[in-house]
Coordinates of C-alpha atoms (C1' of nucleotides) in Angstrom, one line a residue:
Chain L
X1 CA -61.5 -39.8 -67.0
X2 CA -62.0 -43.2 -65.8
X3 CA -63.5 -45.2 -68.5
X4 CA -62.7 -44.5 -72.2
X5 CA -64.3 -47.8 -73.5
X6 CA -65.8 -46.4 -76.6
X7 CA -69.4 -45.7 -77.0
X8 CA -69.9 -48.1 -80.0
X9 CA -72.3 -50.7 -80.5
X10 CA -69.3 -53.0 -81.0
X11 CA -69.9 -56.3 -79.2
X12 CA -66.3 -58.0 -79.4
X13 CA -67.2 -59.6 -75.5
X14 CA -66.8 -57.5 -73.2
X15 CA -69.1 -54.4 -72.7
X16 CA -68.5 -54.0 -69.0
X17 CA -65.8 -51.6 -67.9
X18 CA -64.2 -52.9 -65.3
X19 CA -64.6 -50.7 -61.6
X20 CA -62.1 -50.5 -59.1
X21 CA -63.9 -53.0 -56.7
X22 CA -64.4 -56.0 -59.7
X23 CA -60.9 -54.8 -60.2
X24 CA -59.8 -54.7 -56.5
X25 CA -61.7 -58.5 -56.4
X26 CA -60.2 -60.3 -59.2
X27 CA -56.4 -58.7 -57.6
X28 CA -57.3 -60.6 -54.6
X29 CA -58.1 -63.7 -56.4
X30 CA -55.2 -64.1 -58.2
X31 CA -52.8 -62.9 -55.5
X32 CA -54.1 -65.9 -53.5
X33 CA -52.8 -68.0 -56.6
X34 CA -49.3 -66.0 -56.7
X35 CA -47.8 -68.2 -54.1
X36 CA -46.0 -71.2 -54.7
X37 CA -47.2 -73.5 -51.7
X38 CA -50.8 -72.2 -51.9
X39 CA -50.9 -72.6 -55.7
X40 CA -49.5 -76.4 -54.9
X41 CA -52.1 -76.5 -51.9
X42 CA -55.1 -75.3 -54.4
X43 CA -53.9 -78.2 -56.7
X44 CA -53.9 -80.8 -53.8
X45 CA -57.3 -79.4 -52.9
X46 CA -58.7 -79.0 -56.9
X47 CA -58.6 -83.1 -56.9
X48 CA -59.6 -84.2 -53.4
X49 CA -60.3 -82.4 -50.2
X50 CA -57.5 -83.1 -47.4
X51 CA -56.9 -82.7 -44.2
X52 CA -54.0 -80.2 -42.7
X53 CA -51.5 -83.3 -42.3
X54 CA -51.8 -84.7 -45.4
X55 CA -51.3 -81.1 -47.2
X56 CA -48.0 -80.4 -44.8
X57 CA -46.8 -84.3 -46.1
X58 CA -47.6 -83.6 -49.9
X59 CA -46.6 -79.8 -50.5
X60 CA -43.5 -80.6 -48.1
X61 CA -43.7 -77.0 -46.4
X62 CA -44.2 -76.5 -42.9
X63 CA -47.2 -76.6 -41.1
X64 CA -46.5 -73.2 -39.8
X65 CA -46.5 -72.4 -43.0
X66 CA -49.2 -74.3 -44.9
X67 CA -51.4 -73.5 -42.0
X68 CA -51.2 -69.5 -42.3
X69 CA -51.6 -70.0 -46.0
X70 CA -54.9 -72.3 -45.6
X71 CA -56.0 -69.0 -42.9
X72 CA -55.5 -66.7 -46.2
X73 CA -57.7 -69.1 -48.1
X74 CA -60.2 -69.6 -45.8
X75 CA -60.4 -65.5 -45.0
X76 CA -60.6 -65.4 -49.0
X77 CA -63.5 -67.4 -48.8
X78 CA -61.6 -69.8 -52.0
X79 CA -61.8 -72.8 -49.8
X80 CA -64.3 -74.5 -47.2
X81 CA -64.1 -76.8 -43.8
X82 CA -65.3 -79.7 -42.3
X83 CA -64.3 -81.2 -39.2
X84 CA -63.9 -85.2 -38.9
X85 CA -62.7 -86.0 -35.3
X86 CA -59.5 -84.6 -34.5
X87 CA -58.6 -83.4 -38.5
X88 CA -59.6 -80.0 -40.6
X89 CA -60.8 -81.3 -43.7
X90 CA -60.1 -78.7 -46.9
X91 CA -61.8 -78.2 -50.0
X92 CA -62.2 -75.7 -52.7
X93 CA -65.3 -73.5 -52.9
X94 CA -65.5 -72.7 -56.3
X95 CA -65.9 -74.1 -59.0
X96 CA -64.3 -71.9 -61.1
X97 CA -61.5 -71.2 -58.9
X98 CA -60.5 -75.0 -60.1
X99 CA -60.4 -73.9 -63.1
X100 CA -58.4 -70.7 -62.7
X101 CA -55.8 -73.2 -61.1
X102 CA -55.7 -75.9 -63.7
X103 CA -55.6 -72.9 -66.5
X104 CA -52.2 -71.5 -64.9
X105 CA -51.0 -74.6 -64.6
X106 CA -51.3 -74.9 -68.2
X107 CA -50.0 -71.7 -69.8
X108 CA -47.2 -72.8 -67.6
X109 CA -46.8 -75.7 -68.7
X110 CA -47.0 -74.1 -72.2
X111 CA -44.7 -71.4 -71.6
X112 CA -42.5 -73.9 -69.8
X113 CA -42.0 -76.9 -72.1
X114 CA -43.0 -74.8 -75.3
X115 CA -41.6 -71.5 -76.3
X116 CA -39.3 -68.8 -74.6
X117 CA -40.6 -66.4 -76.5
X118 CA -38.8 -63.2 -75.6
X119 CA -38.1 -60.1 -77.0
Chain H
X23 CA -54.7 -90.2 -43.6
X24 CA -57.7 -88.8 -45.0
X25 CA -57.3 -89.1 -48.9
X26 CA -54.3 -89.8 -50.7
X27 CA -54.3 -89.2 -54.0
X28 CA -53.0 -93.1 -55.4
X29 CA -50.1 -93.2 -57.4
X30 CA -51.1 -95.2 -59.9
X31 CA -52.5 -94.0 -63.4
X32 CA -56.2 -93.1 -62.6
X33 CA -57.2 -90.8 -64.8
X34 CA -59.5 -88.6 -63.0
X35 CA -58.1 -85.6 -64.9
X36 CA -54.8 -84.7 -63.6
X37 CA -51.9 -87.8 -64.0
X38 CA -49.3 -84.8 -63.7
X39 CA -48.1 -83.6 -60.7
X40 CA -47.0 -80.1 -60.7
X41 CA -43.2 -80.2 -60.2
X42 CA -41.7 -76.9 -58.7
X43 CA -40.5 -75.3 -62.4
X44 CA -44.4 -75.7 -63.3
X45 CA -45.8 -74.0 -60.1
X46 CA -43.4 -71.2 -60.2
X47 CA -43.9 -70.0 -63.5
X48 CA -47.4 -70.2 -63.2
X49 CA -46.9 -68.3 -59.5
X50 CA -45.2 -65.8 -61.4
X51 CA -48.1 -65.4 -64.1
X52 CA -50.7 -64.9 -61.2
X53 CA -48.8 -62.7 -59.5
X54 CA -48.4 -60.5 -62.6
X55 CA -52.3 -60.6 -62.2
X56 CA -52.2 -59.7 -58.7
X57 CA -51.9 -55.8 -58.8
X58 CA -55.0 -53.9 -59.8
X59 CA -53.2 -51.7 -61.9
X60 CA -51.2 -54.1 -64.0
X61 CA -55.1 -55.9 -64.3
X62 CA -56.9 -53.2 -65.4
X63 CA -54.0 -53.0 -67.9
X64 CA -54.2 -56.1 -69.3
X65 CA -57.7 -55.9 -69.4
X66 CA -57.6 -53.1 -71.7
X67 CA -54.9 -54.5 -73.9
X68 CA -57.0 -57.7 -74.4
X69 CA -59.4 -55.6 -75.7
X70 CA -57.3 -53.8 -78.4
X71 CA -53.2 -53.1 -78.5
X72 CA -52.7 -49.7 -76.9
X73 CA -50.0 -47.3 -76.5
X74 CA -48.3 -46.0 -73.1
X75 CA -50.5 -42.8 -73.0
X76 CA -53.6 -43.9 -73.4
X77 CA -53.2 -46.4 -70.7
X78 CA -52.1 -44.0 -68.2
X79 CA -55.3 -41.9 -69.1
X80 CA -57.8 -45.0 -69.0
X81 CA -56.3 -46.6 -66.0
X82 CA -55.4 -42.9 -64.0
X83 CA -52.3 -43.9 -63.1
X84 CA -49.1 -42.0 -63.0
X85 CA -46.7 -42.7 -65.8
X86 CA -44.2 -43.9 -63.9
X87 CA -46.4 -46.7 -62.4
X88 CA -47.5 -47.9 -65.7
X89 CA -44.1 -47.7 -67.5
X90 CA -42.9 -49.7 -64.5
X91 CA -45.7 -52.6 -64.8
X92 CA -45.5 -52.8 -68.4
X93 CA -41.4 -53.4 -67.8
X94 CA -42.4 -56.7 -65.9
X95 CA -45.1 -57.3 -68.2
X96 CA -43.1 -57.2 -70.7
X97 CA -40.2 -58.6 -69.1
X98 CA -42.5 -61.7 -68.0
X99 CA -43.2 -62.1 -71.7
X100 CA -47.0 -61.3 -71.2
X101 CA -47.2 -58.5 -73.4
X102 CA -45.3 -57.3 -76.7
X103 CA -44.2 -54.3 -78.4
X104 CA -44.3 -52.5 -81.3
X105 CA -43.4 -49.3 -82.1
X106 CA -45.5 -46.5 -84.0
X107 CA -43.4 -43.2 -84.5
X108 CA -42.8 -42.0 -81.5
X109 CA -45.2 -44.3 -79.7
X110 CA -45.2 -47.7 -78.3
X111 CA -48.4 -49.9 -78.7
X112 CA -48.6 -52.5 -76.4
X113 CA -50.1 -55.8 -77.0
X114 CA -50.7 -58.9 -75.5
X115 CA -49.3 -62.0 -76.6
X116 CA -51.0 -65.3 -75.3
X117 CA -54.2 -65.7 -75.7
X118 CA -54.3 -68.2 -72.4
X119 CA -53.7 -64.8 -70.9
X120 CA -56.8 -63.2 -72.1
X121 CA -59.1 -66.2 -70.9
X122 CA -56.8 -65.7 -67.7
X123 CA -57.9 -62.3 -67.1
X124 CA -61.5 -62.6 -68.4
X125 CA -61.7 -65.8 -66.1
X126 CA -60.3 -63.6 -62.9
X127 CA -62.7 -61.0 -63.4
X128 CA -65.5 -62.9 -64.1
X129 CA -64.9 -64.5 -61.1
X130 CA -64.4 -61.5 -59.7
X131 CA -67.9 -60.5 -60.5
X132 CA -69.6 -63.6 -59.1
X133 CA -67.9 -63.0 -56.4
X134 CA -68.9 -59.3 -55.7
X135 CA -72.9 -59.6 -57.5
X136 CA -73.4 -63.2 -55.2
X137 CA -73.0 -64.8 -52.4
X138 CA -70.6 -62.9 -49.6
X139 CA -70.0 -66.2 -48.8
X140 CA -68.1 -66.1 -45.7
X141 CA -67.3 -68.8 -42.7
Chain N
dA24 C1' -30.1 -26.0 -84.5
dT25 C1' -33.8 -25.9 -80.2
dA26 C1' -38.1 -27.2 -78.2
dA27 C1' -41.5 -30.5 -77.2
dT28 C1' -43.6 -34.9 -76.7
dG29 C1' -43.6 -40.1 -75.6
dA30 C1' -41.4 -43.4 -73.1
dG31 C1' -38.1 -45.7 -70.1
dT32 C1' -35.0 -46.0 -65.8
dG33 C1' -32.1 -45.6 -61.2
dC34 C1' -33.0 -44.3 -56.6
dA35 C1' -35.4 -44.0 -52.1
dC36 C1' -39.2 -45.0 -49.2
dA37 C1' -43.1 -47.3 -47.4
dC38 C1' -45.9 -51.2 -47.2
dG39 C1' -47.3 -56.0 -47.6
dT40 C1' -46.2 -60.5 -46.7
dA41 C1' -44.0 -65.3 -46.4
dA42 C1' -41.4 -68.2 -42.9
dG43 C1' -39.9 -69.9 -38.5
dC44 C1' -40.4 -70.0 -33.5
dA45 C1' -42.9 -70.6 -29.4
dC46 C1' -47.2 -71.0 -27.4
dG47 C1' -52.2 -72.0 -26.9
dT48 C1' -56.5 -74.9 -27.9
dA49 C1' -59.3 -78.9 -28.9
dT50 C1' -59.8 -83.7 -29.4
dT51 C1' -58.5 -88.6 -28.6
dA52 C1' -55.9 -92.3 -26.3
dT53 C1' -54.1 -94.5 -22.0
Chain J
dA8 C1' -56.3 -87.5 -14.4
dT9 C1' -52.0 -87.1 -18.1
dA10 C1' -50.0 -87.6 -22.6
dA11 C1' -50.2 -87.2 -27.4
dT12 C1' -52.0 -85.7 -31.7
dA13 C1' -53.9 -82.2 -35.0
dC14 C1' -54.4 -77.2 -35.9
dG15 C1' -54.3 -72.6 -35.2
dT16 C1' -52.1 -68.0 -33.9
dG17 C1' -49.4 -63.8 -32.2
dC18 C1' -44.7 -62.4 -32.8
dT19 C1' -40.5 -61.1 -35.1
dT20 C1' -37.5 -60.9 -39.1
dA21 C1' -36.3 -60.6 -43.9
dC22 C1' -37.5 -59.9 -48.3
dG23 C1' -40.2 -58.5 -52.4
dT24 C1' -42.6 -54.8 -54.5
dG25 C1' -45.5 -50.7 -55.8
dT26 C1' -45.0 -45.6 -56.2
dG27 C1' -43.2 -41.0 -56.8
dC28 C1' -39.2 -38.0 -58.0
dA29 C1' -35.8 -36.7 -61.0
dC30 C1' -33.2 -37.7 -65.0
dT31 C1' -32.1 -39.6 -69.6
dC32 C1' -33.0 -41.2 -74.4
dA33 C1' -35.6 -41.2 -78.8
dT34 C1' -38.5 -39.1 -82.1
dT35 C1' -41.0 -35.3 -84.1
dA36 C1' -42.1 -30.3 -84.8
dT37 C1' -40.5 -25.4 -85.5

DNA sequence: ATAATGAGTGCACACGTAAGCACGTATTAT
DNA sequence: ATAATACGTGCTTACGTGTGCACTCATTAT
């Protein structure tokens, strides 16, 4: 009772049923992305690694703040670290992660400028 | 002081910078991605429209739970109705959702298949 | 008409989590 | 040595949210 995809040779894409822990992954992911200052701080990061100052100055959020969300990326394993002297220097680990961002961005920027489209 | 990202018009590939309307709409899209059983949803609906019933059987949750996540999905504008007798089929409506959720879970899957890539 | 099925909704509860405060640590400057 | 800068981290609080229960509405069958 967990998978119903039918049986059928039928290759529209996507063969693979999803399990719980692709699932349970991908939920992570994009829960990462469901926060305003990290979603700003993935941008930041998508065009140029920063230090912790310059993402406090840019985003405009605390440094309590962008700091805890920087430890949820890091734990996430969505971005990497390099010390230079004194400063933490950020950067995204995936490739397609950038993507994921710049995609969001864009169906918002679709849904936002374009249509309302309600029911 | 690291990397500032210049002001001026270089176009490495993102002139726009995301103004807070933009970020939250796209916050909201992710987090209607960030719930495994909302996920496993849409995965199924970008597969083929689908009634209420027949997602609670393929995704084993409670009816409830799914009526409830297909409200917000619905409400969020991410999926649309249509009704069949005395059955609702469910649908969804962008297709920059689809790539979102086929991007999420293929990342997903590199993520679970590769590296554990961890600091 | 009544019964049954499919779907949606208010309510209560439990849990996760984002934000601010205060403090600790590491590195550089004087 | 001390002071200052750059980050990180428990702690508490407040809020959002996912889930189950019970109930209602709509549509179809008998």
């Amino acid at each position: 009772m967990e998978n119903v995809q039918p049986a059928d040779g039928s290759s529209l894409h996507h063969p693979d049923t999803p399990d719980a822990r692709r699932l349970d992954t991908a939920t992570a992911t994009f829960r990462m992305l469901s926060d305003p200052t990290r979603l700003h701080i993935l941008w930041l990061l998508a065009q140029d690694p920063s230090d912790v100052g310059s993402l406090v100055e840019r985003t405009g959020a605390s440094r309590t703040s962008v700091s805890q969300h920087l430890a949820k990326l890091r734990f996430s394993g969505l971005v990497t670290t390099r010390k230079s002297s004194r400063h933490v220097v950020y950067s995204i680990s995936d490739g397609h992660l950038t993507r994921l961002v710049m995609e969001g961005l864009n169906h918002a920027d679709h849904k936002v400028t374009g249509e309302p489209a309600h029911d």
